[in-house]
PDB file of C-alpha atoms in Angstrom:
ATOM      1  CA  GLY A   1     -69.718 -59.824 -17.931  1.00  0.00           C
ATOM      2  CA  ALA A   2     -65.950 -60.831 -18.754  1.00  0.00           C
ATOM      3  CA  VAL A   3     -66.031 -64.431 -17.143  1.00  0.00           C
ATOM      4  CA  VAL A   4     -62.847 -66.621 -17.506  1.00  0.00           C
ATOM      5  CA  SER A   5     -63.531 -70.290 -16.984  1.00  0.00           C
ATOM      6  CA  GLN A   6     -60.290 -72.558 -16.190  1.00  0.00           C
ATOM      7  CA  HIS A   7     -60.877 -76.082 -15.816  1.00  0.00           C
ATOM      8  CA  PRO A   8     -60.057 -78.309 -14.272  1.00  0.00           C
ATOM      9  CA  SER A   9     -59.862 -76.607 -10.747  1.00  0.00           C
ATOM     10  CA  ARG A  10     -58.055 -79.426  -9.306  1.00  0.00           C
ATOM     11  CA  VAL A  11     -56.094 -82.383 -10.639  1.00  0.00           C
ATOM     12  CA  ILE A  12     -53.370 -85.400  -9.533  1.00  0.00           C
ATOM     13  CA  CYS A  13     -51.356 -87.022 -12.168  1.00  0.00           C
ATOM     14  CA  LYS A  14     -48.422 -89.467 -11.974  1.00  0.00           C
ATOM     15  CA  SER A  15     -45.018 -88.324 -12.380  1.00  0.00           C
ATOM     16  CA  GLY A  16     -44.560 -88.375 -16.380  1.00  0.00           C
ATOM     17  CA  THR A  17     -47.211 -87.959 -17.493  1.00  0.00           C
ATOM     18  CA  SER A  18     -49.248 -84.635 -19.039  1.00  0.00           C
ATOM     19  CA  VAL A  19     -51.739 -82.413 -18.621  1.00  0.00           C
ATOM     20  CA  LYS A  20     -53.953 -79.915 -19.915  1.00  0.00           C
ATOM     21  CA  ILE A  21     -55.462 -77.204 -18.370  1.00  0.00           C
ATOM     22  CA  GLU A  22     -58.021 -75.135 -20.369  1.00  0.00           C
ATOM     23  CA  CYS A  23     -58.661 -71.301 -19.881  1.00  0.00           C
ATOM     24  CA  ARG A  24     -61.848 -69.879 -21.542  1.00  0.00           C
ATOM     25  CA  SER A  25     -63.267 -66.683 -22.367  1.00  0.00           C
ATOM     26  CA  LEU A  26     -66.887 -67.361 -21.913  1.00  0.00           C
ATOM     27  CA  ASP A  27     -68.349 -63.645 -22.871  1.00  0.00           C
ATOM     28  CA  PHE A  28     -65.963 -61.978 -24.810  1.00  0.00           C
ATOM     29  CA  GLN A  29     -63.290 -62.862 -27.372  1.00  0.00           C
ATOM     30  CA  ALA A  30     -59.538 -62.830 -25.794  1.00  0.00           C
ATOM     31  CA  THR A  31     -56.610 -62.199 -28.202  1.00  0.00           C
ATOM     32  CA  THR A  32     -54.467 -62.682 -25.208  1.00  0.00           C
ATOM     33  CA  MET A  33     -54.284 -64.679 -22.150  1.00  0.00           C
ATOM     34  CA  PHE A  34     -51.798 -65.166 -19.634  1.00  0.00           C
ATOM     35  CA  TRP A  35     -50.469 -68.306 -17.995  1.00  0.00           C
ATOM     36  CA  TYR A  36     -49.189 -67.532 -14.361  1.00  0.00           C
ATOM     37  CA  ARG A  37     -47.982 -70.066 -11.350  1.00  0.00           C
ATOM     38  CA  GLN A  38     -48.349 -69.927  -7.781  1.00  0.00           C
ATOM     39  CA  PHE A  39     -46.806 -71.803  -5.357  1.00  0.00           C
ATOM     40  CA  PRO A  40     -47.783 -72.040  -1.782  1.00  0.00           C
ATOM     41  CA  LYS A  41     -47.661 -68.496   0.148  1.00  0.00           C
ATOM     42  CA  GLN A  42     -45.901 -66.769  -3.185  1.00  0.00           C
ATOM     43  CA  SER A  43     -47.294 -64.786  -5.493  1.00  0.00           C
ATOM     44  CA  LEU A  44     -48.283 -65.609  -9.039  1.00  0.00           C
ATOM     45  CA  MET A  45     -45.040 -65.735 -11.333  1.00  0.00           C
ATOM     46  CA  LEU A  46     -45.684 -64.898 -14.996  1.00  0.00           C
ATOM     47  CA  MET A  47     -45.208 -67.954 -16.882  1.00  0.00           C
ATOM     48  CA  ALA A  48     -46.109 -67.138 -20.953  1.00  0.00           C
ATOM     49  CA  THR A  49     -48.513 -64.861 -22.970  1.00  0.00           C
ATOM     50  CA  SER A  50     -50.508 -66.388 -25.217  1.00  0.00           C
ATOM     51  CA  ASN A  51     -51.598 -64.777 -28.417  1.00  0.00           C
ATOM     52  CA  GLU A  52     -54.380 -66.415 -30.326  1.00  0.00           C
ATOM     53  CA  GLY A  53     -53.205 -67.463 -33.919  1.00  0.00           C
ATOM     54  CA  SER A  54     -49.156 -67.391 -32.935  1.00  0.00           C
ATOM     55  CA  LYS A  55     -46.532 -68.272 -30.903  1.00  0.00           C
ATOM     56  CA  ALA A  56     -46.885 -67.809 -26.893  1.00  0.00           C
ATOM     57  CA  THR A  57     -44.293 -65.894 -25.456  1.00  0.00           C
ATOM     58  CA  TYR A  58     -42.617 -67.519 -22.322  1.00  0.00           C
ATOM     59  CA  GLU A  59     -40.396 -65.660 -19.707  1.00  0.00           C
ATOM     60  CA  GLN A  60     -37.169 -65.779 -18.858  1.00  0.00           C
ATOM     61  CA  GLY A  61     -36.702 -69.373 -17.154  1.00  0.00           C
ATOM     62  CA  VAL A  62     -39.735 -71.051 -18.015  1.00  0.00           C
ATOM     63  CA  GLU A  63     -39.322 -74.415 -20.385  1.00  0.00           C
ATOM     64  CA  LYS A  64     -41.450 -73.669 -23.072  1.00  0.00           C
ATOM     65  CA  ASP A  65     -41.008 -77.172 -24.588  1.00  0.00           C
ATOM     66  CA  LYS A  66     -42.918 -78.466 -20.647  1.00  0.00           C
ATOM     67  CA  PHE A  67     -44.806 -75.883 -20.609  1.00  0.00           C
ATOM     68  CA  LEU A  68     -47.036 -76.232 -23.998  1.00  0.00           C
ATOM     69  CA  ILE A  69     -49.116 -73.530 -24.818  1.00  0.00           C
ATOM     70  CA  ASN A  70     -51.990 -73.514 -27.721  1.00  0.00           C
ATOM     71  CA  HIS A  71     -54.279 -70.405 -28.537  1.00  0.00           C
ATOM     72  CA  ALA A  72     -56.336 -71.931 -31.227  1.00  0.00           C
ATOM     73  CA  SER A  73     -58.897 -69.819 -30.659  1.00  0.00           C
ATOM     74  CA  LEU A  74     -60.174 -65.977 -29.670  1.00  0.00           C
ATOM     75  CA  THR A  75     -61.783 -68.026 -26.410  1.00  0.00           C
ATOM     76  CA  LEU A  76     -59.349 -70.471 -25.279  1.00  0.00           C
ATOM     77  CA  SER A  77     -56.156 -71.552 -24.450  1.00  0.00           C
ATOM     78  CA  THR A  78     -54.466 -74.558 -23.422  1.00  0.00           C
ATOM     79  CA  LEU A  79     -51.722 -75.147 -21.110  1.00  0.00           C
ATOM     80  CA  THR A  80     -50.066 -78.646 -21.331  1.00  0.00           C
ATOM     81  CA  VAL A  81     -47.695 -79.712 -18.527  1.00  0.00           C
ATOM     82  CA  THR A  82     -45.325 -82.230 -20.507  1.00  0.00           C
ATOM     83  CA  SER A  83     -43.754 -85.148 -18.727  1.00  0.00           C
ATOM     84  CA  ALA A  84     -44.560 -83.630 -15.243  1.00  0.00           C
ATOM     85  CA  HIS A  85     -42.442 -84.222 -12.311  1.00  0.00           C
ATOM     86  CA  PRO A  86     -43.306 -83.300  -8.384  1.00  0.00           C
ATOM     87  CA  GLU A  87     -41.463 -80.329  -8.843  1.00  0.00           C
ATOM     88  CA  ASP A  88     -44.382 -79.270 -11.478  1.00  0.00           C
ATOM     89  CA  SER A  89     -46.946 -79.024  -8.497  1.00  0.00           C
ATOM     90  CA  SER A  90     -47.940 -76.098  -8.377  1.00  0.00           C
ATOM     91  CA  PHE A  91     -51.351 -73.544  -8.509  1.00  0.00           C
ATOM     92  CA  TYR A  92     -51.792 -72.316 -12.205  1.00  0.00           C
ATOM     93  CA  ILE A  93     -53.940 -69.575 -12.928  1.00  0.00           C
ATOM     94  CA  CYS A  94     -55.147 -68.157 -15.972  1.00  0.00           C
ATOM     95  CA  SER A  95     -55.921 -64.215 -17.536  1.00  0.00           C
ATOM     96  CA  ALA A  96     -57.743 -63.006 -20.150  1.00  0.00           C
ATOM     97  CA  ARG A  97     -57.592 -59.488 -22.069  1.00  0.00           C
ATOM     98  CA  ASP A  98     -60.808 -58.082 -22.455  1.00  0.00           C
ATOM     99  CA  LEU A  99     -60.328 -55.674 -24.774  1.00  0.00           C
ATOM    100  CA  ALA A 100     -63.847 -54.189 -23.846  1.00  0.00           C
ATOM    101  CA  GLU A 101     -61.300 -53.254 -20.558  1.00  0.00           C
ATOM    102  CA  ARG A 102     -64.017 -54.747 -18.039  1.00  0.00           C
ATOM    103  CA  ASN A 103     -62.151 -54.961 -14.795  1.00  0.00           C
ATOM    104  CA  TYR A 104     -59.966 -52.809 -16.639  1.00  0.00           C
ATOM    105  CA  GLY A 105     -58.824 -55.156 -18.674  1.00  0.00           C
ATOM    106  CA  TYR A 106     -58.160 -58.587 -16.940  1.00  0.00           C
ATOM    107  CA  THR A 107     -59.910 -61.431 -15.889  1.00  0.00           C
ATOM    108  CA  PHE A 108     -58.686 -63.845 -13.997  1.00  0.00           C
ATOM    109  CA  GLY A 109     -59.907 -67.314 -14.253  1.00  0.00           C
ATOM    110  CA  SER A 110     -60.682 -69.761 -11.010  1.00  0.00           C
ATOM    111  CA  GLY A 111     -56.908 -71.457 -11.197  1.00  0.00           C
ATOM    112  CA  THR A 112     -55.704 -74.973 -11.338  1.00  0.00           C
ATOM    113  CA  ARG A 113     -54.477 -76.637  -8.500  1.00  0.00           C
ATOM    114  CA  LEU A 114     -51.844 -79.602  -9.968  1.00  0.00           C
ATOM    115  CA  THR A 115     -50.432 -82.214  -7.688  1.00  0.00           C
ATOM    116  CA  VAL A 116     -47.872 -84.321  -9.475  1.00  0.00           C
ATOM    117  CA  VAL A 117     -47.449 -87.926  -7.584  1.00  0.00           C
TER     118      VAL A 117
ATOM    119  CA  ALA B   1     -37.781 -52.694 -14.960  1.00  0.00           C
ATOM    120  CA  GLN B   2     -40.866 -52.741 -13.435  1.00  0.00           C
ATOM    121  CA  LYS B   3     -41.315 -53.975  -9.535  1.00  0.00           C
ATOM    122  CA  ILE B   4     -43.829 -54.368  -7.001  1.00  0.00           C
ATOM    123  CA  THR B   5     -42.929 -54.451  -2.966  1.00  0.00           C
ATOM    124  CA  GLN B   6     -45.142 -55.328  -0.407  1.00  0.00           C
ATOM    125  CA  THR B   7     -43.405 -55.323   3.108  1.00  0.00           C
ATOM    126  CA  GLN B   8     -45.961 -56.720   5.364  1.00  0.00           C
ATOM    127  CA  PRO B   9     -46.376 -60.610   4.910  1.00  0.00           C
ATOM    128  CA  GLY B  10     -48.689 -60.251   7.457  1.00  0.00           C
ATOM    129  CA  MET B  11     -51.397 -57.943   8.736  1.00  0.00           C
ATOM    130  CA  PHE B  12     -53.642 -58.401  11.999  1.00  0.00           C
ATOM    131  CA  VAL B  13     -56.878 -56.121  12.541  1.00  0.00           C
ATOM    132  CA  GLN B  14     -59.859 -55.924  14.687  1.00  0.00           C
ATOM    133  CA  GLU B  15     -63.235 -56.959  13.051  1.00  0.00           C
ATOM    134  CA  LYS B  16     -64.950 -53.037  12.108  1.00  0.00           C
ATOM    135  CA  GLU B  17     -61.739 -51.395  12.587  1.00  0.00           C
ATOM    136  CA  ALA B  18     -59.599 -50.033   9.569  1.00  0.00           C
ATOM    137  CA  VAL B  19     -56.248 -51.413   8.015  1.00  0.00           C
ATOM    138  CA  THR B  20     -54.057 -49.979   5.460  1.00  0.00           C
ATOM    139  CA  LEU B  21     -51.666 -52.596   3.042  1.00  0.00           C
ATOM    140  CA  ASP B  22     -48.977 -51.066   1.994  1.00  0.00           C
ATOM    141  CA  CYS B  23     -47.461 -51.397  -1.560  1.00  0.00           C
ATOM    142  CA  THR B  24     -44.554 -49.359  -3.575  1.00  0.00           C
ATOM    143  CA  TYR B  25     -43.268 -50.081  -6.895  1.00  0.00           C
ATOM    144  CA  ASP B  26     -40.840 -48.764  -9.264  1.00  0.00           C
ATOM    145  CA  THR B  27     -41.387 -48.350 -13.075  1.00  0.00           C
ATOM    146  CA  SER B  28     -39.958 -46.353 -16.143  1.00  0.00           C
ATOM    147  CA  ASP B  29     -43.047 -46.295 -17.952  1.00  0.00           C
ATOM    148  CA  PRO B  30     -44.759 -42.744 -18.083  1.00  0.00           C
ATOM    149  CA  SER B  31     -48.411 -44.450 -17.740  1.00  0.00           C
ATOM    150  CA  TYR B  32     -49.137 -47.204 -15.909  1.00  0.00           C
ATOM    151  CA  GLY B  33     -51.870 -49.043 -13.536  1.00  0.00           C
ATOM    152  CA  LEU B  34     -52.007 -50.277 -10.218  1.00  0.00           C
ATOM    153  CA  PHE B  35     -54.539 -52.911  -8.977  1.00  0.00           C
ATOM    154  CA  TRP B  36     -55.094 -54.868  -5.380  1.00  0.00           C
ATOM    155  CA  TYR B  37     -56.405 -58.415  -5.488  1.00  0.00           C
ATOM    156  CA  LYS B  38     -57.984 -60.316  -3.393  1.00  0.00           C
ATOM    157  CA  GLN B  39     -57.485 -64.192  -3.189  1.00  0.00           C
ATOM    158  CA  PRO B  40     -58.884 -66.247  -0.698  1.00  0.00           C
ATOM    159  CA  SER B  41     -58.438 -69.716   0.391  1.00  0.00           C
ATOM    160  CA  SER B  42     -60.110 -71.167  -2.765  1.00  0.00           C
ATOM    161  CA  GLY B  43     -57.504 -69.370  -5.122  1.00  0.00           C
ATOM    162  CA  GLU B  44     -59.473 -67.378  -7.327  1.00  0.00           C
ATOM    163  CA  MET B  45     -57.919 -63.700  -7.852  1.00  0.00           C
ATOM    164  CA  ILE B  46     -60.723 -60.811  -7.021  1.00  0.00           C
ATOM    165  CA  PHE B  47     -60.315 -57.703  -8.563  1.00  0.00           C
ATOM    166  CA  LEU B  48     -60.753 -55.228  -5.989  1.00  0.00           C
ATOM    167  CA  ILE B  49     -59.441 -51.560  -6.982  1.00  0.00           C
ATOM    168  CA  TYR B  50     -57.655 -50.270 -10.207  1.00  0.00           C
ATOM    169  CA  GLN B  51     -55.677 -46.484  -9.978  1.00  0.00           C
ATOM    170  CA  GLY B  52     -54.342 -44.997 -13.408  1.00  0.00           C
ATOM    171  CA  SER B  53     -51.416 -43.214 -13.038  1.00  0.00           C
ATOM    172  CA  TYR B  54     -52.804 -39.396 -14.182  1.00  0.00           C
ATOM    173  CA  ASP B  55     -55.905 -40.060 -12.101  1.00  0.00           C
ATOM    174  CA  GLN B  56     -56.222 -37.381  -9.901  1.00  0.00           C
ATOM    175  CA  GLN B  57     -58.508 -38.197  -7.346  1.00  0.00           C
ATOM    176  CA  ASN B  58     -57.821 -41.447  -5.117  1.00  0.00           C
ATOM    177  CA  ALA B  59     -59.925 -45.135  -6.023  1.00  0.00           C
ATOM    178  CA  THR B  60     -62.638 -45.967  -4.244  1.00  0.00           C
ATOM    179  CA  GLU B  61     -64.800 -49.089  -4.406  1.00  0.00           C
ATOM    180  CA  GLY B  62     -67.104 -49.334  -1.441  1.00  0.00           C
ATOM    181  CA  ARG B  63     -65.062 -50.418   1.543  1.00  0.00           C
ATOM    182  CA  TYR B  64     -61.769 -50.529  -0.521  1.00  0.00           C
ATOM    183  CA  SER B  65     -59.818 -47.157  -1.266  1.00  0.00           C
ATOM    184  CA  LEU B  66     -56.411 -46.850  -2.612  1.00  0.00           C
ATOM    185  CA  ASN B  67     -54.250 -44.181  -1.394  1.00  0.00           C
ATOM    186  CA  PHE B  68     -52.192 -43.362  -4.199  1.00  0.00           C
ATOM    187  CA  GLN B  69     -49.022 -41.293  -3.692  1.00  0.00           C
ATOM    188  CA  LYS B  70     -47.014 -40.561  -7.023  1.00  0.00           C
ATOM    189  CA  ALA B  71     -43.932 -38.921  -6.120  1.00  0.00           C
ATOM    190  CA  ARG B  72     -42.861 -41.412  -3.495  1.00  0.00           C
ATOM    191  CA  LYS B  73     -44.426 -44.181  -5.352  1.00  0.00           C
ATOM    192  CA  SER B  74     -46.902 -45.534  -3.537  1.00  0.00           C
ATOM    193  CA  ALA B  75     -49.933 -47.431  -3.662  1.00  0.00           C
ATOM    194  CA  ASN B  76     -51.534 -48.550  -0.079  1.00  0.00           C
ATOM    195  CA  LEU B  77     -55.043 -50.046   0.167  1.00  0.00           C
ATOM    196  CA  VAL B  78     -57.098 -49.183   2.811  1.00  0.00           C
ATOM    197  CA  ILE B  79     -59.891 -51.412   3.894  1.00  0.00           C
ATOM    198  CA  SER B  80     -62.411 -49.459   6.419  1.00  0.00           C
ATOM    199  CA  ALA B  81     -64.904 -51.744   8.420  1.00  0.00           C
ATOM    200  CA  SER B  82     -62.917 -55.138   8.148  1.00  0.00           C
ATOM    201  CA  GLN B  83     -65.251 -57.979   7.931  1.00  0.00           C
ATOM    202  CA  LEU B  84     -63.947 -61.420   8.755  1.00  0.00           C
ATOM    203  CA  GLY B  85     -64.614 -62.038   5.029  1.00  0.00           C
ATOM    204  CA  ASP B  86     -62.106 -59.576   4.720  1.00  0.00           C
ATOM    205  CA  SER B  87     -59.024 -62.309   5.539  1.00  0.00           C
ATOM    206  CA  ALA B  88     -57.392 -63.423   2.948  1.00  0.00           C
ATOM    207  CA  MET B  89     -54.539 -62.762   0.828  1.00  0.00           C
ATOM    208  CA  TYR B  90     -53.948 -59.151  -0.740  1.00  0.00           C
ATOM    209  CA  PHE B  91     -51.846 -58.489  -3.704  1.00  0.00           C
ATOM    210  CA  CYS B  92     -51.087 -54.998  -5.081  1.00  0.00           C
ATOM    211  CA  ALA B  93     -49.912 -55.592  -8.983  1.00  0.00           C
ATOM    212  CA  MET B  94     -49.173 -53.224 -11.994  1.00  0.00           C
ATOM    213  CA  ARG B  95     -49.429 -52.747 -15.668  1.00  0.00           C
ATOM    214  CA  GLY B  96     -47.600 -50.748 -17.529  1.00  0.00           C
ATOM    215  CA  LEU B  97     -49.699 -49.260 -20.563  1.00  0.00           C
ATOM    216  CA  ARG B  98     -47.482 -49.846 -23.096  1.00  0.00           C
ATOM    217  CA  GLY B  99     -47.768 -53.535 -22.459  1.00  0.00           C
ATOM    218  CA  PHE B 100     -49.686 -55.777 -21.237  1.00  0.00           C
ATOM    219  CA  LYS B 101     -47.596 -57.881 -18.676  1.00  0.00           C
ATOM    220  CA  THR B 102     -48.976 -57.418 -15.020  1.00  0.00           C
ATOM    221  CA  ILE B 103     -46.779 -57.907 -12.405  1.00  0.00           C
ATOM    222  CA  PHE B 104     -47.511 -58.978  -8.782  1.00  0.00           C
ATOM    223  CA  GLY B 105     -46.241 -58.191  -5.434  1.00  0.00           C
ATOM    224  CA  ALA B 106     -45.029 -60.722  -2.844  1.00  0.00           C
ATOM    225  CA  GLY B 107     -48.628 -60.200  -1.211  1.00  0.00           C
ATOM    226  CA  THR B 108     -49.891 -59.404   2.338  1.00  0.00           C
ATOM    227  CA  ARG B 109     -52.086 -62.224   4.279  1.00  0.00           C
ATOM    228  CA  LEU B 110     -54.692 -60.536   6.098  1.00  0.00           C
ATOM    229  CA  PHE B 111     -56.265 -62.016   9.389  1.00  0.00           C
ATOM    230  CA  VAL B 112     -59.395 -60.478  11.018  1.00  0.00           C
ATOM    231  CA  LYS B 113     -59.912 -61.153  14.206  1.00  0.00           C
ATOM    232  CA  ALA B 114     -63.579 -61.067  16.049  1.00  0.00           C
TER     233      ALA B 114
END
């Protein structure tokens, strides 16, 4: 139980294009999802908190116009990296809050490795 | 403000031996949860163990145990009988129970030697 699917697992895009990453809770409803960014050999840094039906809350220093988050349903949140540049290349991972508190409340997706060329 | 500190960037352990990964934390929340996650090279975050701040006993999950010392604000992970498959990055994390954010330490890379 409490499975989160993240897609795609890897993506390579050209500089200036946009990339959409999906985070989907498969067997539970997630009113809250979180998006993290992880640079090589570094820790996970919270980018934003995504709430179903409302605007995302971004952490300080994260450009909301560049990292668009949509949480239109109870099972899906998307992160769109707009006008991607090589410095946006990173590992992006989502987690979803499970009100049934399996995994003590939070389940992670498998991550998306973005490479911008 | 909340903070997680992992001071060991890398650790080596011989197969079948035990290893302790250090974690200290700081928070003003009266209630909080402490987590350990394993991240293999594939990138997925694997939940290992949880300790609630009001739990009286140290958490254990199979070969994993958490040495929780609340007064010292430490939550060290002990892995017993290390296996080659334990080689990975390990993150200590904390979440205040009044909020929903989880913050992570810098991580410790564990290398298990045959």
